[in-house]
Amino acid sequence: MTLVEPSPGVSYVMPVLNEEPYLRAAVQSVLAQEYQGSKEIVLAVGPSTDGTEELVAQLCAEDSRIKAVPNPQGRTPIGLNLAIRASSHEVVIRVDAHSELEPDYTSRGVQTLLRTGAHDVGGLMDARGRSPFQRAVAAAYHSPLGLGGAAYHSSAPEGPAESAYLGIFQRSVFDEVGYFDETLWRGQDWEMCLRIRQAGLTVWFDPELRTGYFPRESFRKLSAQSYASGVWRGELAKRYSEGKSMRHQLPPLMVAGTTLGLAALLIDALLGKSIPTVPRRLMKLAKLAPVAYVGLLAVAIAKTNEGPARERLLLLGVLPSIHFPWAFGFVKGRVRGANGTLDKGRVR
C-alpha cells in the first residue's frame, strides 16, 4: 500500500528505559511538530530505576495523545514492536528518548515518503551536548574519525541508502517484511533496512531531516555503549554477508597495531640493544602505529571547530573511548556472537 493522503496520521514509537533526564524534552519535541495530520505517541516502558515510569504516568495524564505499553524485558526491539502494534496511524516514526526532533521533521519526512515512494526514510543524527563532555562526544560523532561511514553521520547526498537513522516508515512495510528482529538487542534498525531492501523496497536518506541526539554523559557510559555497539555490529557481520564492511575492520586493525606498538616500546625500553637485529627492526615499524594514532587524534582536534579549546582537548579521551571498546567488542561479536551483551551504560 502506498500513501496517498497529503497529511496522513502519524504514530511516534519510543522505547524508554532509564531516561528520566531526557524524556520530557523528547516528548515535547514530538508534540511541538508543525504537522497538520493526527498524532499519537506510544511509549514502550522498560523497568527503570530513575523515576522514568513515574514521569511516563505524568505525561500520559497531561496529554491524551500519549499512551504507554509495558516492556517488561526492557529490550529495544521488543519495545519497538510492542509500540508499533499498539499504534494506529499510517505512518510510524521511531523516536529515541535521547533525541529531540526539529519542528519540521514530521512534515518533511512524510513529504519525502510521498515524493520518493520509499518505505523507510531517515536523516542526519545531529549530536548535541548539555555539558562539556557531551559536547566533546558530539564533536567526535561529527568527525570522520569518530563514527563515520553511514550516511546519517556524514551528510551524504539525498538518495537510496543502506540504512536509516531511527526511521520514518509506511506502516504497510511491517506487513510486507515483518517487525524488528527481537534477537538483535542493538543493530535491529540495520537488519530491518536489509529486509526492506531485499524485498525490493526503498530506504531513503534525506539530509534535510535532522534529529538532535544527546550522547552519553561520562567516559564509563560512553565506553559501555561503544563496546555494546561493537559487539552487536560483530554479530551482524557474523550473521549476514551484507553486514561485512571494510570500514568495520579498521578499528580492530588500529587497536591491534597500537597495542603491538606499545608492547614494542615497552620491550625496547626493558631490553634495548640485547634484542636481535631482525626483531628490533620489526619493533621499530610496530612503534610507528601508536605514533600514527596520536597523529590522527591531533588531526581530529585540529579539524574540529566545535566549542572552546578545552572541550576539543577532551577528544584525546573521547575518541579512544569510542574506538577501543568498539574494536574489542566487534572482534568478540564476530568470533563468538553477542550472547545477550547489554549496554551497561543504560542498565543500572
mmCIF file of C-alpha atoms in Angstrom:
data_model
loop_
_atom_site.group_PDB
_atom_site.id
_atom_site.type_symbol
_atom_site.label_atom_id
_atom_site.label_comp_id
_atom_site.label_asym_id
_atom_site.label_seq_id
_atom_site.Cartn_x
_atom_site.Cartn_y
_atom_site.Cartn_z
ATOM 1 C CA MET A 1 0.000 0.000 0.000
ATOM 2 C CA THR A 2 1.286 3.462 -0.915
ATOM 3 C CA LEU A 3 0.480 6.645 0.977
ATOM 4 C CA VAL A 4 -1.915 8.959 -0.859
ATOM 5 C CA GLU A 5 -3.151 11.450 1.770
ATOM 6 C CA PRO A 6 -1.087 14.679 1.999
ATOM 7 C CA SER A 7 -1.103 14.584 5.830
ATOM 8 C CA PRO A 8 -1.687 11.002 6.999
ATOM 9 C CA GLY A 9 -1.881 10.254 10.704
ATOM 10 C CA VAL A 10 1.447 9.648 12.429
ATOM 11 C CA SER A 11 2.303 7.304 15.306
ATOM 12 C CA TYR A 12 5.554 8.041 17.154
ATOM 13 C CA VAL A 13 7.008 4.967 18.863
ATOM 14 C CA MET A 14 9.643 5.303 21.579
ATOM 15 C CA PRO A 15 11.315 2.596 23.698
ATOM 16 C CA VAL A 16 12.097 4.042 27.131
ATOM 17 C CA LEU A 17 14.454 2.742 29.827
ATOM 18 C CA ASN A 18 16.110 4.916 32.491
ATOM 19 C CA GLU A 19 15.589 8.132 30.518
ATOM 20 C CA GLU A 20 14.119 10.468 33.142
ATOM 21 C CA PRO A 21 16.545 13.396 32.409
ATOM 22 C CA TYR A 22 15.721 13.425 28.682
ATOM 23 C CA LEU A 23 12.219 12.004 28.225
ATOM 24 C CA ARG A 24 10.074 15.110 28.750
ATOM 25 C CA ALA A 25 12.086 17.166 26.249
ATOM 26 C CA ALA A 26 11.926 14.330 23.716
ATOM 27 C CA VAL A 27 8.142 14.045 24.069
ATOM 28 C CA GLN A 28 7.675 17.818 23.915
ATOM 29 C CA SER A 29 9.654 17.951 20.660
ATOM 30 C CA VAL A 30 7.164 15.455 19.222
ATOM 31 C CA LEU A 31 4.084 17.317 20.443
ATOM 32 C CA ALA A 32 5.514 20.562 19.010
ATOM 33 C CA GLN A 33 5.783 19.152 15.486
ATOM 34 C CA GLU A 34 4.471 21.525 12.817
ATOM 35 C CA TYR A 35 2.254 18.945 11.151
ATOM 36 C CA GLN A 36 -1.442 19.013 10.231
ATOM 37 C CA GLY A 37 -2.201 15.291 10.493
ATOM 38 C CA SER A 38 -3.274 13.374 13.597
ATOM 39 C CA LYS A 39 -0.545 12.433 16.063
ATOM 40 C CA GLU A 40 -0.112 9.881 18.827
ATOM 41 C CA ILE A 41 2.888 8.854 20.927
ATOM 42 C CA VAL A 42 3.324 5.296 22.183
ATOM 43 C CA LEU A 43 5.970 4.837 24.881
ATOM 44 C CA ALA A 44 7.210 1.275 25.466
ATOM 45 C CA VAL A 45 8.389 1.495 29.056
ATOM 46 C CA GLY A 46 11.056 -0.822 30.435
ATOM 47 C CA PRO A 47 11.662 -1.484 34.145
ATOM 48 C CA SER A 48 13.504 1.701 35.118
ATOM 49 C CA THR A 49 15.183 2.754 38.360
ATOM 50 C CA ASP A 50 15.434 6.533 37.927
ATOM 51 C CA GLY A 51 11.848 7.801 38.040
ATOM 52 C CA THR A 52 11.149 7.221 34.339
ATOM 53 C CA GLU A 53 7.980 5.199 34.962
ATOM 54 C CA GLU A 54 6.537 7.910 37.218
ATOM 55 C CA LEU A 55 7.333 10.546 34.599
ATOM 56 C CA VAL A 56 5.621 8.463 31.898
ATOM 57 C CA ALA A 57 2.467 8.305 34.030
ATOM 58 C CA GLN A 58 2.559 12.115 34.371
ATOM 59 C CA LEU A 59 2.989 12.615 30.625
ATOM 60 C CA CYS A 60 0.085 10.296 29.821
ATOM 61 C CA ALA A 61 -2.132 12.178 32.289
ATOM 62 C CA GLU A 62 -1.157 15.529 30.765
ATOM 63 C CA ASP A 63 -1.990 14.702 27.142
ATOM 64 C CA SER A 64 -4.427 12.129 25.752
ATOM 65 C CA ARG A 65 -2.274 11.681 22.640
ATOM 66 C CA ILE A 66 0.364 9.935 24.786
ATOM 67 C CA LYS A 67 -0.068 6.332 25.875
ATOM 68 C CA ALA A 68 2.259 3.747 27.365
ATOM 69 C CA VAL A 69 2.692 -0.001 26.987
ATOM 70 C CA PRO A 70 4.810 -2.069 29.386
ATOM 71 C CA ASN A 71 8.025 -3.613 28.059
ATOM 72 C CA PRO A 72 8.987 -5.956 30.934
ATOM 73 C CA GLN A 73 12.216 -7.151 29.290
ATOM 74 C CA GLY A 74 13.348 -3.609 28.515
ATOM 75 C CA ARG A 75 14.882 -4.562 25.164
ATOM 76 C CA THR A 76 14.725 -2.004 22.359
ATOM 77 C CA PRO A 77 13.402 -4.222 19.523
ATOM 78 C CA ILE A 78 10.740 -5.746 21.782
ATOM 79 C CA GLY A 79 9.678 -2.261 22.862
ATOM 80 C CA LEU A 80 9.527 -1.071 19.257
ATOM 81 C CA ASN A 81 7.329 -3.985 18.236
ATOM 82 C CA LEU A 82 5.024 -3.544 21.231
ATOM 83 C CA ALA A 83 4.649 0.174 20.490
ATOM 84 C CA ILE A 84 4.044 -0.347 16.759
ATOM 85 C CA ARG A 85 1.360 -2.964 17.437
ATOM 86 C CA ALA A 86 -0.307 -0.612 19.924
ATOM 87 C CA SER A 87 -0.283 2.296 17.440
ATOM 88 C CA SER A 88 -2.892 3.066 14.797
ATOM 89 C CA HIS A 89 -1.738 5.528 12.124
ATOM 90 C CA GLU A 90 -0.463 5.031 8.564
ATOM 91 C CA VAL A 91 2.987 6.485 9.241
ATOM 92 C CA VAL A 92 5.194 5.158 12.050
ATOM 93 C CA ILE A 93 8.088 7.324 13.252
ATOM 94 C CA ARG A 94 10.695 5.886 15.575
ATOM 95 C CA VAL A 95 11.897 8.347 18.197
ATOM 96 C CA ASP A 96 14.729 7.957 20.688
ATOM 97 C CA ALA A 97 14.308 9.222 24.255
ATOM 98 C CA HIS A 98 17.769 10.851 23.898
ATOM 99 C CA SER A 99 16.610 12.755 20.820
ATOM 100 C CA GLU A 100 14.762 15.965 20.020
ATOM 101 C CA LEU A 101 13.051 16.389 16.657
ATOM 102 C CA GLU A 102 13.335 19.590 14.636
ATOM 103 C CA PRO A 103 9.885 21.273 14.310
ATOM 104 C CA ASP A 104 9.525 20.360 10.609
ATOM 105 C CA TYR A 105 10.849 16.798 10.985
ATOM 106 C CA THR A 106 7.476 15.101 10.540
ATOM 107 C CA SER A 107 6.198 17.265 7.690
ATOM 108 C CA ARG A 108 9.476 16.931 5.798
ATOM 109 C CA GLY A 109 9.680 13.192 6.441
ATOM 110 C CA VAL A 110 6.116 12.488 5.288
ATOM 111 C CA GLN A 111 6.646 14.659 2.200
ATOM 112 C CA THR A 112 9.771 12.624 1.410
ATOM 113 C CA LEU A 113 7.830 9.350 1.797
ATOM 114 C CA LEU A 114 5.186 10.657 -0.621
ATOM 115 C CA ARG A 115 7.711 12.176 -3.049
ATOM 116 C CA THR A 116 10.013 9.165 -3.312
ATOM 117 C CA GLY A 117 7.676 6.234 -2.679
ATOM 118 C CA ALA A 118 10.181 4.943 -0.112
ATOM 119 C CA HIS A 119 9.046 2.741 2.753
ATOM 120 C CA ASP A 120 11.646 3.980 5.248
ATOM 121 C CA VAL A 121 13.151 7.465 5.381
ATOM 122 C CA GLY A 122 15.896 8.749 7.670
ATOM 123 C CA GLY A 123 18.033 11.840 8.064
ATOM 124 C CA LEU A 124 21.027 13.171 9.960
ATOM 125 C CA MET A 125 21.829 12.314 13.558
ATOM 126 C CA ASP A 126 22.765 15.778 14.846
ATOM 127 C CA ALA A 127 24.709 15.057 18.052
ATOM 128 C CA ARG A 128 24.499 17.809 20.692
ATOM 129 C CA GLY A 129 25.632 18.344 24.259
ATOM 130 C CA ARG A 130 24.406 19.855 27.502
ATOM 131 C CA SER A 131 27.793 19.554 29.205
ATOM 132 C CA PRO A 132 31.424 19.994 28.052
ATOM 133 C CA PHE A 133 31.832 16.205 27.968
ATOM 134 C CA GLN A 134 28.683 15.658 25.892
ATOM 135 C CA ARG A 135 29.708 18.419 23.509
ATOM 136 C CA ALA A 136 33.109 16.727 23.065
ATOM 137 C CA VAL A 137 31.356 13.423 22.295
ATOM 138 C CA ALA A 138 29.107 15.260 19.836
ATOM 139 C CA ALA A 139 32.194 16.675 18.110
ATOM 140 C CA ALA A 140 33.635 13.157 17.911
ATOM 141 C CA TYR A 141 30.401 11.880 16.356
ATOM 142 C CA HIS A 142 30.556 14.642 13.749
ATOM 143 C CA SER A 143 34.179 13.825 12.921
ATOM 144 C CA PRO A 144 35.007 11.249 10.205
ATOM 145 C CA LEU A 145 37.391 9.740 12.788
ATOM 146 C CA GLY A 146 34.563 9.313 15.302
ATOM 147 C CA LEU A 147 31.731 7.151 13.982
ATOM 148 C CA GLY A 148 31.946 7.819 10.251
ATOM 149 C CA GLY A 149 30.693 5.560 7.489
ATOM 150 C CA ALA A 150 26.905 5.705 7.462
ATOM 151 C CA ALA A 151 25.157 8.478 5.531
ATOM 152 C CA TYR A 152 23.338 9.725 8.636
ATOM 153 C CA HIS A 153 26.687 10.641 10.219
ATOM 154 C CA SER A 154 28.307 12.189 7.167
ATOM 155 C CA SER A 155 25.672 14.304 5.389
ATOM 156 C CA ALA A 156 25.803 12.301 2.164
ATOM 157 C CA PRO A 157 23.688 13.404 -0.833
ATOM 158 C CA GLU A 158 19.987 12.579 -0.806
ATOM 159 C CA GLY A 159 19.113 9.199 -2.257
ATOM 160 C CA PRO A 160 18.727 5.472 -1.595
ATOM 161 C CA ALA A 161 20.678 4.319 1.477
ATOM 162 C CA GLU A 162 21.844 1.169 3.220
ATOM 163 C CA SER A 163 20.136 2.112 6.476
ATOM 164 C CA ALA A 164 18.252 4.977 8.103
ATOM 165 C CA TYR A 165 18.695 6.667 11.472
ATOM 166 C CA LEU A 166 15.590 5.969 13.599
ATOM 167 C CA GLY A 167 13.244 5.730 10.606
ATOM 168 C CA ILE A 168 10.006 7.153 9.229
ATOM 169 C CA PHE A 169 8.032 4.150 7.963
ATOM 170 C CA GLN A 170 4.963 3.428 5.932
ATOM 171 C CA ARG A 171 3.024 1.107 8.250
ATOM 172 C CA SER A 172 2.477 -1.316 5.365
ATOM 173 C CA VAL A 173 6.180 -2.196 5.398
ATOM 174 C CA PHE A 174 5.736 -4.179 8.627
ATOM 175 C CA ASP A 175 3.091 -6.331 6.922
ATOM 176 C CA GLU A 176 5.411 -6.871 3.971
ATOM 177 C CA VAL A 177 8.737 -7.625 5.674
ATOM 178 C CA GLY A 178 7.843 -8.219 9.332
ATOM 179 C CA TYR A 179 8.667 -6.420 12.561
ATOM 180 C CA PHE A 180 12.037 -5.742 14.226
ATOM 181 C CA ASP A 181 14.171 -8.792 14.970
ATOM 182 C CA GLU A 182 13.870 -9.221 18.737
ATOM 183 C CA THR A 183 17.066 -11.290 18.937
ATOM 184 C CA LEU A 184 19.102 -8.224 17.918
ATOM 185 C CA TRP A 185 19.310 -6.049 21.013
ATOM 186 C CA ARG A 186 21.278 -3.482 19.013
ATOM 187 C CA GLY A 187 21.576 -3.031 15.246
ATOM 188 C CA GLN A 188 17.966 -4.089 14.695
ATOM 189 C CA ASP A 189 17.414 -0.972 12.553
ATOM 190 C CA TRP A 190 20.140 -2.033 10.106
ATOM 191 C CA GLU A 191 18.673 -5.542 9.833
ATOM 192 C CA MET A 192 15.182 -4.117 9.232
ATOM 193 C CA CYS A 193 16.584 -1.941 6.433
ATOM 194 C CA LEU A 194 18.272 -5.019 4.951
ATOM 195 C CA ARG A 195 14.914 -6.844 4.746
ATOM 196 C CA ILE A 196 13.262 -3.775 3.258
ATOM 197 C CA ARG A 197 15.896 -3.604 0.527
ATOM 198 C CA GLN A 198 15.785 -7.355 -0.082
ATOM 199 C CA ALA A 199 12.024 -7.046 -0.648
ATOM 200 C CA GLY A 200 12.707 -4.609 -3.496
ATOM 201 C CA LEU A 201 11.566 -1.611 -1.449
ATOM 202 C CA THR A 202 13.487 1.587 -0.821
ATOM 203 C CA VAL A 203 15.313 3.009 2.179
ATOM 204 C CA TRP A 204 15.880 6.732 1.594
ATOM 205 C CA PHE A 205 18.291 9.249 3.112
ATOM 206 C CA ASP A 206 17.220 12.896 3.277
ATOM 207 C CA PRO A 207 19.954 15.202 4.677
ATOM 208 C CA GLU A 208 17.369 17.938 5.338
ATOM 209 C CA LEU A 209 15.906 15.773 8.100
ATOM 210 C CA ARG A 210 17.758 16.421 11.349
ATOM 211 C CA THR A 211 17.307 14.841 14.752
ATOM 212 C CA GLY A 212 19.080 16.249 17.785
ATOM 213 C CA TYR A 213 20.753 13.475 19.776
ATOM 214 C CA PHE A 214 22.344 13.741 23.216
ATOM 215 C CA PRO A 215 25.251 11.294 23.722
ATOM 216 C CA ARG A 216 26.259 9.515 26.930
ATOM 217 C CA GLU A 217 27.321 11.742 29.814
ATOM 218 C CA SER A 218 30.558 10.092 31.054
ATOM 219 C CA PHE A 219 33.556 8.091 29.912
ATOM 220 C CA ARG A 220 32.136 4.994 31.616
ATOM 221 C CA LYS A 221 28.782 5.208 29.859
ATOM 222 C CA LEU A 222 30.357 6.106 26.520
ATOM 223 C CA SER A 223 32.778 3.162 26.693
ATOM 224 C CA ALA A 224 29.975 0.778 27.674
ATOM 225 C CA GLN A 225 27.824 1.972 24.779
ATOM 226 C CA SER A 226 30.733 1.707 22.328
ATOM 227 C CA TYR A 227 31.550 -1.827 23.465
ATOM 228 C CA ALA A 228 27.941 -2.991 23.125
ATOM 229 C CA SER A 229 27.651 -1.343 19.704
ATOM 230 C CA GLY A 230 30.824 -3.106 18.548
ATOM 231 C CA VAL A 231 29.643 -6.484 19.835
ATOM 232 C CA TRP A 232 26.320 -6.284 18.048
ATOM 233 C CA ARG A 233 27.931 -4.994 14.843
ATOM 234 C CA GLY A 234 30.172 -8.057 15.028
ATOM 235 C CA GLU A 235 27.047 -10.203 15.472
ATOM 236 C CA LEU A 236 25.549 -8.664 12.334
ATOM 237 C CA ALA A 237 28.755 -9.369 10.406
ATOM 238 C CA LYS A 238 28.657 -12.947 11.711
ATOM 239 C CA ARG A 239 25.029 -13.471 10.683
ATOM 240 C CA TYR A 240 24.843 -11.635 7.364
ATOM 241 C CA SER A 241 27.241 -11.415 4.438
ATOM 242 C CA GLU A 242 25.824 -7.931 3.777
ATOM 243 C CA GLY A 243 26.877 -6.939 7.297
ATOM 244 C CA LYS A 244 30.575 -7.104 6.444
ATOM 245 C CA SER A 245 32.348 -3.883 5.513
ATOM 246 C CA MET A 246 35.989 -2.851 5.311
ATOM 247 C CA ARG A 247 35.279 0.189 7.486
ATOM 248 C CA HIS A 248 34.314 -2.195 10.304
ATOM 249 C CA GLN A 249 37.702 -3.923 10.075
ATOM 250 C CA LEU A 250 39.683 -0.703 10.504
ATOM 251 C CA PRO A 251 39.135 -0.133 14.262
ATOM 252 C CA PRO A 252 40.277 -3.690 15.214
ATOM 253 C CA LEU A 253 43.339 -3.318 12.980
ATOM 254 C CA MET A 254 44.070 0.051 14.581
ATOM 255 C CA VAL A 255 43.770 -1.413 18.085
ATOM 256 C CA ALA A 256 45.967 -4.378 17.186
ATOM 257 C CA GLY A 257 48.628 -2.140 15.653
ATOM 258 C CA THR A 258 48.578 0.335 18.537
ATOM 259 C CA THR A 259 48.762 -2.459 21.122
ATOM 260 C CA LEU A 260 51.694 -4.108 19.350
ATOM 261 C CA GLY A 261 53.419 -0.745 19.069
ATOM 262 C CA LEU A 262 53.028 -0.029 22.782
ATOM 263 C CA ALA A 263 54.309 -3.517 23.573
ATOM 264 C CA ALA A 264 57.301 -2.869 21.311
ATOM 265 C CA LEU A 265 58.042 0.388 23.125
ATOM 266 C CA LEU A 266 57.954 -1.421 26.481
ATOM 267 C CA ILE A 267 60.140 -4.308 25.329
ATOM 268 C CA ASP A 268 62.637 -1.930 23.763
ATOM 269 C CA ALA A 269 62.836 0.060 26.999
ATOM 270 C CA LEU A 270 63.474 -3.097 29.028
ATOM 271 C CA LEU A 271 65.825 -4.999 26.726
ATOM 272 C CA GLY A 272 67.269 -2.384 24.400
ATOM 273 C CA LYS A 273 70.232 -3.489 22.260
ATOM 274 C CA SER A 274 70.100 -7.058 23.514
ATOM 275 C CA ILE A 275 67.229 -7.677 21.084
ATOM 276 C CA PRO A 276 68.396 -9.378 17.854
ATOM 277 C CA THR A 277 68.614 -7.215 14.723
ATOM 278 C CA VAL A 278 65.599 -8.526 12.778
ATOM 279 C CA PRO A 279 63.111 -8.377 15.679
ATOM 280 C CA ARG A 280 64.441 -4.929 16.567
ATOM 281 C CA ARG A 281 63.731 -3.676 13.037
ATOM 282 C CA LEU A 282 60.210 -5.114 13.173
ATOM 283 C CA MET A 283 59.699 -3.450 16.521
ATOM 284 C CA LYS A 284 60.728 -0.097 15.044
ATOM 285 C CA LEU A 285 57.959 -0.467 12.467
ATOM 286 C CA ALA A 286 55.455 -1.512 15.135
ATOM 287 C CA LYS A 287 56.299 1.560 17.221
ATOM 288 C CA LEU A 288 55.010 3.757 14.387
ATOM 289 C CA ALA A 289 51.404 2.596 14.993
ATOM 290 C CA PRO A 290 50.763 4.426 18.294
ATOM 291 C CA VAL A 291 52.525 7.496 16.886
ATOM 292 C CA ALA A 292 50.204 7.401 13.867
ATOM 293 C CA TYR A 293 47.147 7.022 16.118
ATOM 294 C CA VAL A 294 48.146 10.022 18.227
ATOM 295 C CA GLY A 295 48.637 11.903 14.956
ATOM 296 C CA LEU A 296 45.084 11.035 13.905
ATOM 297 C CA LEU A 297 43.791 12.333 17.240
ATOM 298 C CA ALA A 298 45.696 15.574 16.671
ATOM 299 C CA VAL A 299 44.185 15.908 13.188
ATOM 300 C CA ALA A 300 40.697 15.316 14.582
ATOM 301 C CA ILE A 301 41.177 18.040 17.194
ATOM 302 C CA ALA A 302 42.638 20.462 14.638
ATOM 303 C CA LYS A 303 39.716 19.958 12.246
ATOM 304 C CA THR A 304 37.043 20.311 14.917
ATOM 305 C CA ASN A 305 35.628 23.797 15.211
ATOM 306 C CA GLU A 306 33.000 22.958 17.832
ATOM 307 C CA GLY A 307 33.367 24.501 21.282
ATOM 308 C CA PRO A 308 36.312 26.077 23.137
ATOM 309 C CA ALA A 309 39.789 24.550 23.068
ATOM 310 C CA ARG A 310 39.437 22.839 26.470
ATOM 311 C CA GLU A 311 36.378 20.944 25.198
ATOM 312 C CA ARG A 312 38.120 19.928 21.993
ATOM 313 C CA LEU A 313 41.023 18.580 24.061
ATOM 314 C CA LEU A 314 38.554 16.139 25.645
ATOM 315 C CA LEU A 315 38.651 14.372 22.270
ATOM 316 C CA LEU A 316 42.001 12.923 23.382
ATOM 317 C CA GLY A 317 39.985 10.770 25.776
ATOM 318 C CA VAL A 318 36.651 10.609 23.981
ATOM 319 C CA LEU A 319 37.887 9.170 20.675
ATOM 320 C CA PRO A 320 39.827 6.264 22.273
ATOM 321 C CA SER A 321 36.748 5.633 24.464
ATOM 322 C CA ILE A 322 34.825 5.087 21.248
ATOM 323 C CA HIS A 323 37.476 3.294 19.177
ATOM 324 C CA PHE A 324 38.999 0.778 21.584
ATOM 325 C CA PRO A 325 35.834 -0.606 23.257
ATOM 326 C CA TRP A 326 34.092 -0.774 19.875
ATOM 327 C CA ALA A 327 37.012 -2.657 18.333
ATOM 328 C CA PHE A 328 37.276 -5.185 21.174
ATOM 329 C CA GLY A 329 33.507 -5.618 21.079
ATOM 330 C CA PHE A 330 33.450 -6.130 17.329
ATOM 331 C CA VAL A 331 36.060 -8.899 17.499
ATOM 332 C CA LYS A 332 34.150 -10.587 20.323
ATOM 333 C CA GLY A 333 30.853 -10.397 18.434
ATOM 334 C CA ARG A 334 32.412 -11.505 15.145
ATOM 335 C CA VAL A 335 34.071 -14.553 16.701
ATOM 336 C CA ARG A 336 31.704 -15.618 19.472
ATOM 337 C CA GLY A 337 28.492 -13.707 18.800
ATOM 338 C CA ALA A 338 26.776 -11.147 21.001
ATOM 339 C CA ASN A 339 25.354 -13.664 23.504
ATOM 340 C CA GLY A 340 22.999 -11.123 25.057
ATOM 341 C CA THR A 341 25.554 -8.347 25.582
ATOM 342 C CA LEU A 342 23.961 -5.340 27.313
ATOM 343 C CA ASP A 343 24.772 -1.647 27.073
ATOM 344 C CA LYS A 344 25.761 -1.317 30.735
ATOM 345 C CA GLY A 345 25.724 2.454 30.414
ATOM 346 C CA ARG A 346 21.898 2.279 30.354
ATOM 347 C CA VAL A 347 21.102 -0.667 32.622
ATOM 348 C CA ARG A 348 21.593 0.042 36.318
#
